[in-house]
Short mmCIF file of C-alpha atoms in Angstrom, two decimals:
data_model
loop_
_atom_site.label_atom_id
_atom_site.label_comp_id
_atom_site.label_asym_id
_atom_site.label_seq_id
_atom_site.Cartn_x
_atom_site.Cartn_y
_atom_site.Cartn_z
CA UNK A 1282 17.04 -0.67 10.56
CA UNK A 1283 19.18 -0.32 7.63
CA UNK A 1284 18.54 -0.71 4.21
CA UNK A 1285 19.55 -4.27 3.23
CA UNK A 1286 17.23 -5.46 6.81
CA UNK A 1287 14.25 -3.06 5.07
CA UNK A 1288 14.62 -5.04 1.95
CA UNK A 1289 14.43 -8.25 3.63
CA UNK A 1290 12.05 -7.15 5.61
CA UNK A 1291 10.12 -6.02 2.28
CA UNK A 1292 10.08 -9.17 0.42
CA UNK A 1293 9.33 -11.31 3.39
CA UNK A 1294 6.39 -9.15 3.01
CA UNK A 1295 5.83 -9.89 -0.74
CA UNK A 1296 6.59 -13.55 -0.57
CA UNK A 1297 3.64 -13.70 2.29
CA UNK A 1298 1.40 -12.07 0.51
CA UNK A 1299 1.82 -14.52 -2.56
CA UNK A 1300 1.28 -17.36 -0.64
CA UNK A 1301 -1.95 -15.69 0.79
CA UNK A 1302 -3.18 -14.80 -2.58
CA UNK A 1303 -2.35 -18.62 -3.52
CA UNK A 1304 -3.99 -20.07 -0.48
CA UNK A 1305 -7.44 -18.23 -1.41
CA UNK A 1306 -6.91 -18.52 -5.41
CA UNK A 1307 -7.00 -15.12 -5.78
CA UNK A 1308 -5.72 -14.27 -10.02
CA UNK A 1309 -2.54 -12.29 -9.38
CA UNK A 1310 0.54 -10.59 -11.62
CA UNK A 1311 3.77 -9.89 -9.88
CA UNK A 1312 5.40 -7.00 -10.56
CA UNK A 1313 9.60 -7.16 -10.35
CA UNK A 1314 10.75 -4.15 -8.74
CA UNK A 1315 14.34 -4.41 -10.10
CA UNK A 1316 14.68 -0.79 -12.08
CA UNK A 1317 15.57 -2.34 -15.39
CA UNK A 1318 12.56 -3.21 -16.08
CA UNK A 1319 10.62 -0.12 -16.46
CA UNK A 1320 10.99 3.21 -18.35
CA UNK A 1321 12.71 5.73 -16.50
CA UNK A 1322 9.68 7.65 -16.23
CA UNK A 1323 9.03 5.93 -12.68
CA UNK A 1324 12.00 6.40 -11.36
CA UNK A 1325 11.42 9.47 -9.78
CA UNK A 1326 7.66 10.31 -10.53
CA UNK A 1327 5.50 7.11 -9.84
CA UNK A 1328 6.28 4.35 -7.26
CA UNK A 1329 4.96 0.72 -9.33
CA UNK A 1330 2.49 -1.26 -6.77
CA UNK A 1331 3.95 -5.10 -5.85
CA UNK A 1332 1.42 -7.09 -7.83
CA UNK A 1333 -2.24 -6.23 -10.32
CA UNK A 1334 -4.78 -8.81 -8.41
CA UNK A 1335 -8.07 -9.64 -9.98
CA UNK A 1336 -11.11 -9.76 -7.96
CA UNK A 1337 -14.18 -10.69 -9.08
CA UNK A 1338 -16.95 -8.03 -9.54
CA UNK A 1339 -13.85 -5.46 -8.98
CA UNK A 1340 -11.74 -6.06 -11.10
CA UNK A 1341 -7.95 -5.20 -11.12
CA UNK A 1342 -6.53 -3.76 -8.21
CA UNK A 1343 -2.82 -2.38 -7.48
CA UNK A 1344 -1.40 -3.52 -4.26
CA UNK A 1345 1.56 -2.25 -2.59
CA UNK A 1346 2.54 -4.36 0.09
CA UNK A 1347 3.72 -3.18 3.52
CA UNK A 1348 5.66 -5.30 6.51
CA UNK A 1349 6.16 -2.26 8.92
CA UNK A 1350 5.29 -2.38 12.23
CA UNK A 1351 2.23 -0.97 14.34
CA UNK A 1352 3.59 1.84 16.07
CA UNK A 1353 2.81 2.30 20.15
CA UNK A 1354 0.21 4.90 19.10
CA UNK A 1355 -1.77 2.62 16.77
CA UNK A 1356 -0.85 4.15 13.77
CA UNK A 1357 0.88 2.79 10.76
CA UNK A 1358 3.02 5.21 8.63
CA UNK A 1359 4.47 6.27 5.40
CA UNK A 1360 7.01 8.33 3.95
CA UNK A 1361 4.25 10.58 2.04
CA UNK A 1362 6.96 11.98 -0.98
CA UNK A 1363 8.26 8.87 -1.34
CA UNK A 1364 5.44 6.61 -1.00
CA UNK A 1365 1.82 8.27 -1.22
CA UNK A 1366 2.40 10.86 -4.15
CA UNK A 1367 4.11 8.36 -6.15
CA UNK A 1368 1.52 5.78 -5.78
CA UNK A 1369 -1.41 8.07 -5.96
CA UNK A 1370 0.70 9.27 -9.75
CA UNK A 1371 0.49 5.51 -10.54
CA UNK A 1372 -3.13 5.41 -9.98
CA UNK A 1373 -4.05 8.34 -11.76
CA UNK A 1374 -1.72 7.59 -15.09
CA UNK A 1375 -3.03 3.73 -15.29
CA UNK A 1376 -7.03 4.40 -14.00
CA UNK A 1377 -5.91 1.61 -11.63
CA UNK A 1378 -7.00 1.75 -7.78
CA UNK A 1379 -3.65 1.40 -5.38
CA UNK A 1380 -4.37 -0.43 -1.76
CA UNK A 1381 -1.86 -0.41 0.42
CA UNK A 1382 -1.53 -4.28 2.32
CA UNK A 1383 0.15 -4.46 5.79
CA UNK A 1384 1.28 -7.62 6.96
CA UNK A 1385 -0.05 -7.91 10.98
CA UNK A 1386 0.87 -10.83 12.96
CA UNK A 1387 -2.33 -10.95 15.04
CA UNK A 1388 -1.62 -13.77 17.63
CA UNK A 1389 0.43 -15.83 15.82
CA UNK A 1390 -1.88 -15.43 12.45
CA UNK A 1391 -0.92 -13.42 9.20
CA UNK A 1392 -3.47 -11.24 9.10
CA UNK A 1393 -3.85 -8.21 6.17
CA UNK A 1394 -5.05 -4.61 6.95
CA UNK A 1395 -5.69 -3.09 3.68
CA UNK A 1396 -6.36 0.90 2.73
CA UNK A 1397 -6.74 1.82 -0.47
CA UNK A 1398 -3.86 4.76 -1.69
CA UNK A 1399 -6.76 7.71 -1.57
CA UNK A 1400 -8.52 6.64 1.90
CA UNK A 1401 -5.20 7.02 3.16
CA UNK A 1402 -4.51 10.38 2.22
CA UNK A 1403 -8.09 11.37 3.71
CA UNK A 1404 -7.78 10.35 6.76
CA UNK A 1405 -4.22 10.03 7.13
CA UNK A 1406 -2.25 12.95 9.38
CA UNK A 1407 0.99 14.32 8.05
CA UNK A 1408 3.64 15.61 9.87
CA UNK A 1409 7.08 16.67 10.03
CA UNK A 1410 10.00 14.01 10.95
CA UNK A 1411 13.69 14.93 10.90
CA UNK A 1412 15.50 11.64 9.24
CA UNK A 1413 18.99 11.86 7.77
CA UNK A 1414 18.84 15.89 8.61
CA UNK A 1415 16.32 16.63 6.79
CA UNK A 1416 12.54 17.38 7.17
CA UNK A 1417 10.39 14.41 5.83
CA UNK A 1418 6.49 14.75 5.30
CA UNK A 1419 5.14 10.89 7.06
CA UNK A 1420 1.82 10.35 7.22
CA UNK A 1421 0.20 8.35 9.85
CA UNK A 1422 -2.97 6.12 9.67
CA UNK A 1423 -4.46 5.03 12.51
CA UNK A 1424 -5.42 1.14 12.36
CA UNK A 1425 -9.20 1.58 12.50
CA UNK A 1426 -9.19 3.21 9.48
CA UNK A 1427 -7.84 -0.12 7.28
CA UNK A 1428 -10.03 -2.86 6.47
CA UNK A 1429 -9.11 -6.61 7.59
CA UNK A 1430 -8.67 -8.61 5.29
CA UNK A 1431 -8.73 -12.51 6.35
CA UNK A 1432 -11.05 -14.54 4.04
CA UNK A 1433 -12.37 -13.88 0.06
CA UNK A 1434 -15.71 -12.84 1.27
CA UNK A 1435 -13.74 -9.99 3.16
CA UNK A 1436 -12.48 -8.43 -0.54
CA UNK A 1437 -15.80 -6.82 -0.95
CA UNK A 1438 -14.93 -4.71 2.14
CA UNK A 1439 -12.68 -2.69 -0.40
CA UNK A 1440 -14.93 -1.78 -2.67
CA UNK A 1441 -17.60 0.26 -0.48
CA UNK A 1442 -14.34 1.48 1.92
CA UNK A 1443 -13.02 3.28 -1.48
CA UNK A 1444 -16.64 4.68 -2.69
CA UNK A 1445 -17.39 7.47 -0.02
CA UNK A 1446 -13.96 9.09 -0.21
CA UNK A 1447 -13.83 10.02 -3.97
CA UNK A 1448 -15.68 13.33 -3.64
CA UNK A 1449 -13.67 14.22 -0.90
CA UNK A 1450 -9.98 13.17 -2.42
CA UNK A 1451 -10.43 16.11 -5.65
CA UNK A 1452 -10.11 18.61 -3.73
CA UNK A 1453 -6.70 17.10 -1.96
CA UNK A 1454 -5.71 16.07 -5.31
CA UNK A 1455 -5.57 19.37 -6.61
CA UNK A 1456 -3.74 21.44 -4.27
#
């Protein structure tokens, strides 16, 4: 896939997961990717999330939205350089939780699968893909580890999926 079909691809993503947040009157900020907007400070060091969604008895929450597909081994993946570090910098510089959203077509139906940024990392596996020749770190997350996300009584899924893993995230953090 090249670059201008990942774009696409990306804000087919976005624009779906507006209308979802719309549908279920979820309190959302978008957050314009284009690079003039921000300080150059996150151009190479923190990756900005797609939109800052309230949620009651939460609060704000970063979401970076995801249209990639399931691969045959049941994983979903991400460039962890790219992708993971920068977010996790995000979250630590604004004290705002990151969740990554993937868009799944589950027969026929737009359905979410949500991880938050730190969960990832946990339980993620990293390994070593040769793209453009050079090494790239991915990580892979298999799909039982995300939460599904249909209906607003499903949100409160996030908040005791991101609880457990805090203690064990430090020492990952730190290395």
């Amino acid at each position: 896939m090249n670059s201008e079909e990942k774009k696409k691809k990306g804000e087919e993503g976005e624009c779906s997961f507006k209308e979802w947040l719309d549908e279920h009157r979820l309190s959302y900020l978008y957050i314009n990717q284009d690079r003039e907007y921000f300080a150059s400070f996150f151009k190479d060091n923190v990756k900005r999330p797609d939109f800052l969604v309230l949620i009651d008895s939460i609060g704000i929450i970063a979401i970076d939205v995801k249209n990639y597909t399931l691969l045959n081994n049941g994983c979903y993946r991400l460039d962890y350089e790219e992708e993971v570090r920068k977010v996790l910098s995000f979250e630590r510089l604004f004290r705002i939780p990151v969740w990554y959203a993937y868009l799944s077509k589950d027969d026929g139906e737009h359905v979410w699968y949500w991880i938050s940024a730190l969960k990832a990392v946990e339980v993620g596996h990293i390994r070593n893909i040769k793209k453009d020749k050079a090494d790239k770190e991915v990580l892979f997350i298999e799909i039982n580890e995300f939460v599904k996300i249909q209906l607003n009584d499903d949100l409160g899924k996030l908040y005791s999926q991101r609880l457990p893993h805090l203690n064990k995230i430090n020492g990952l953090l730190e290395k």
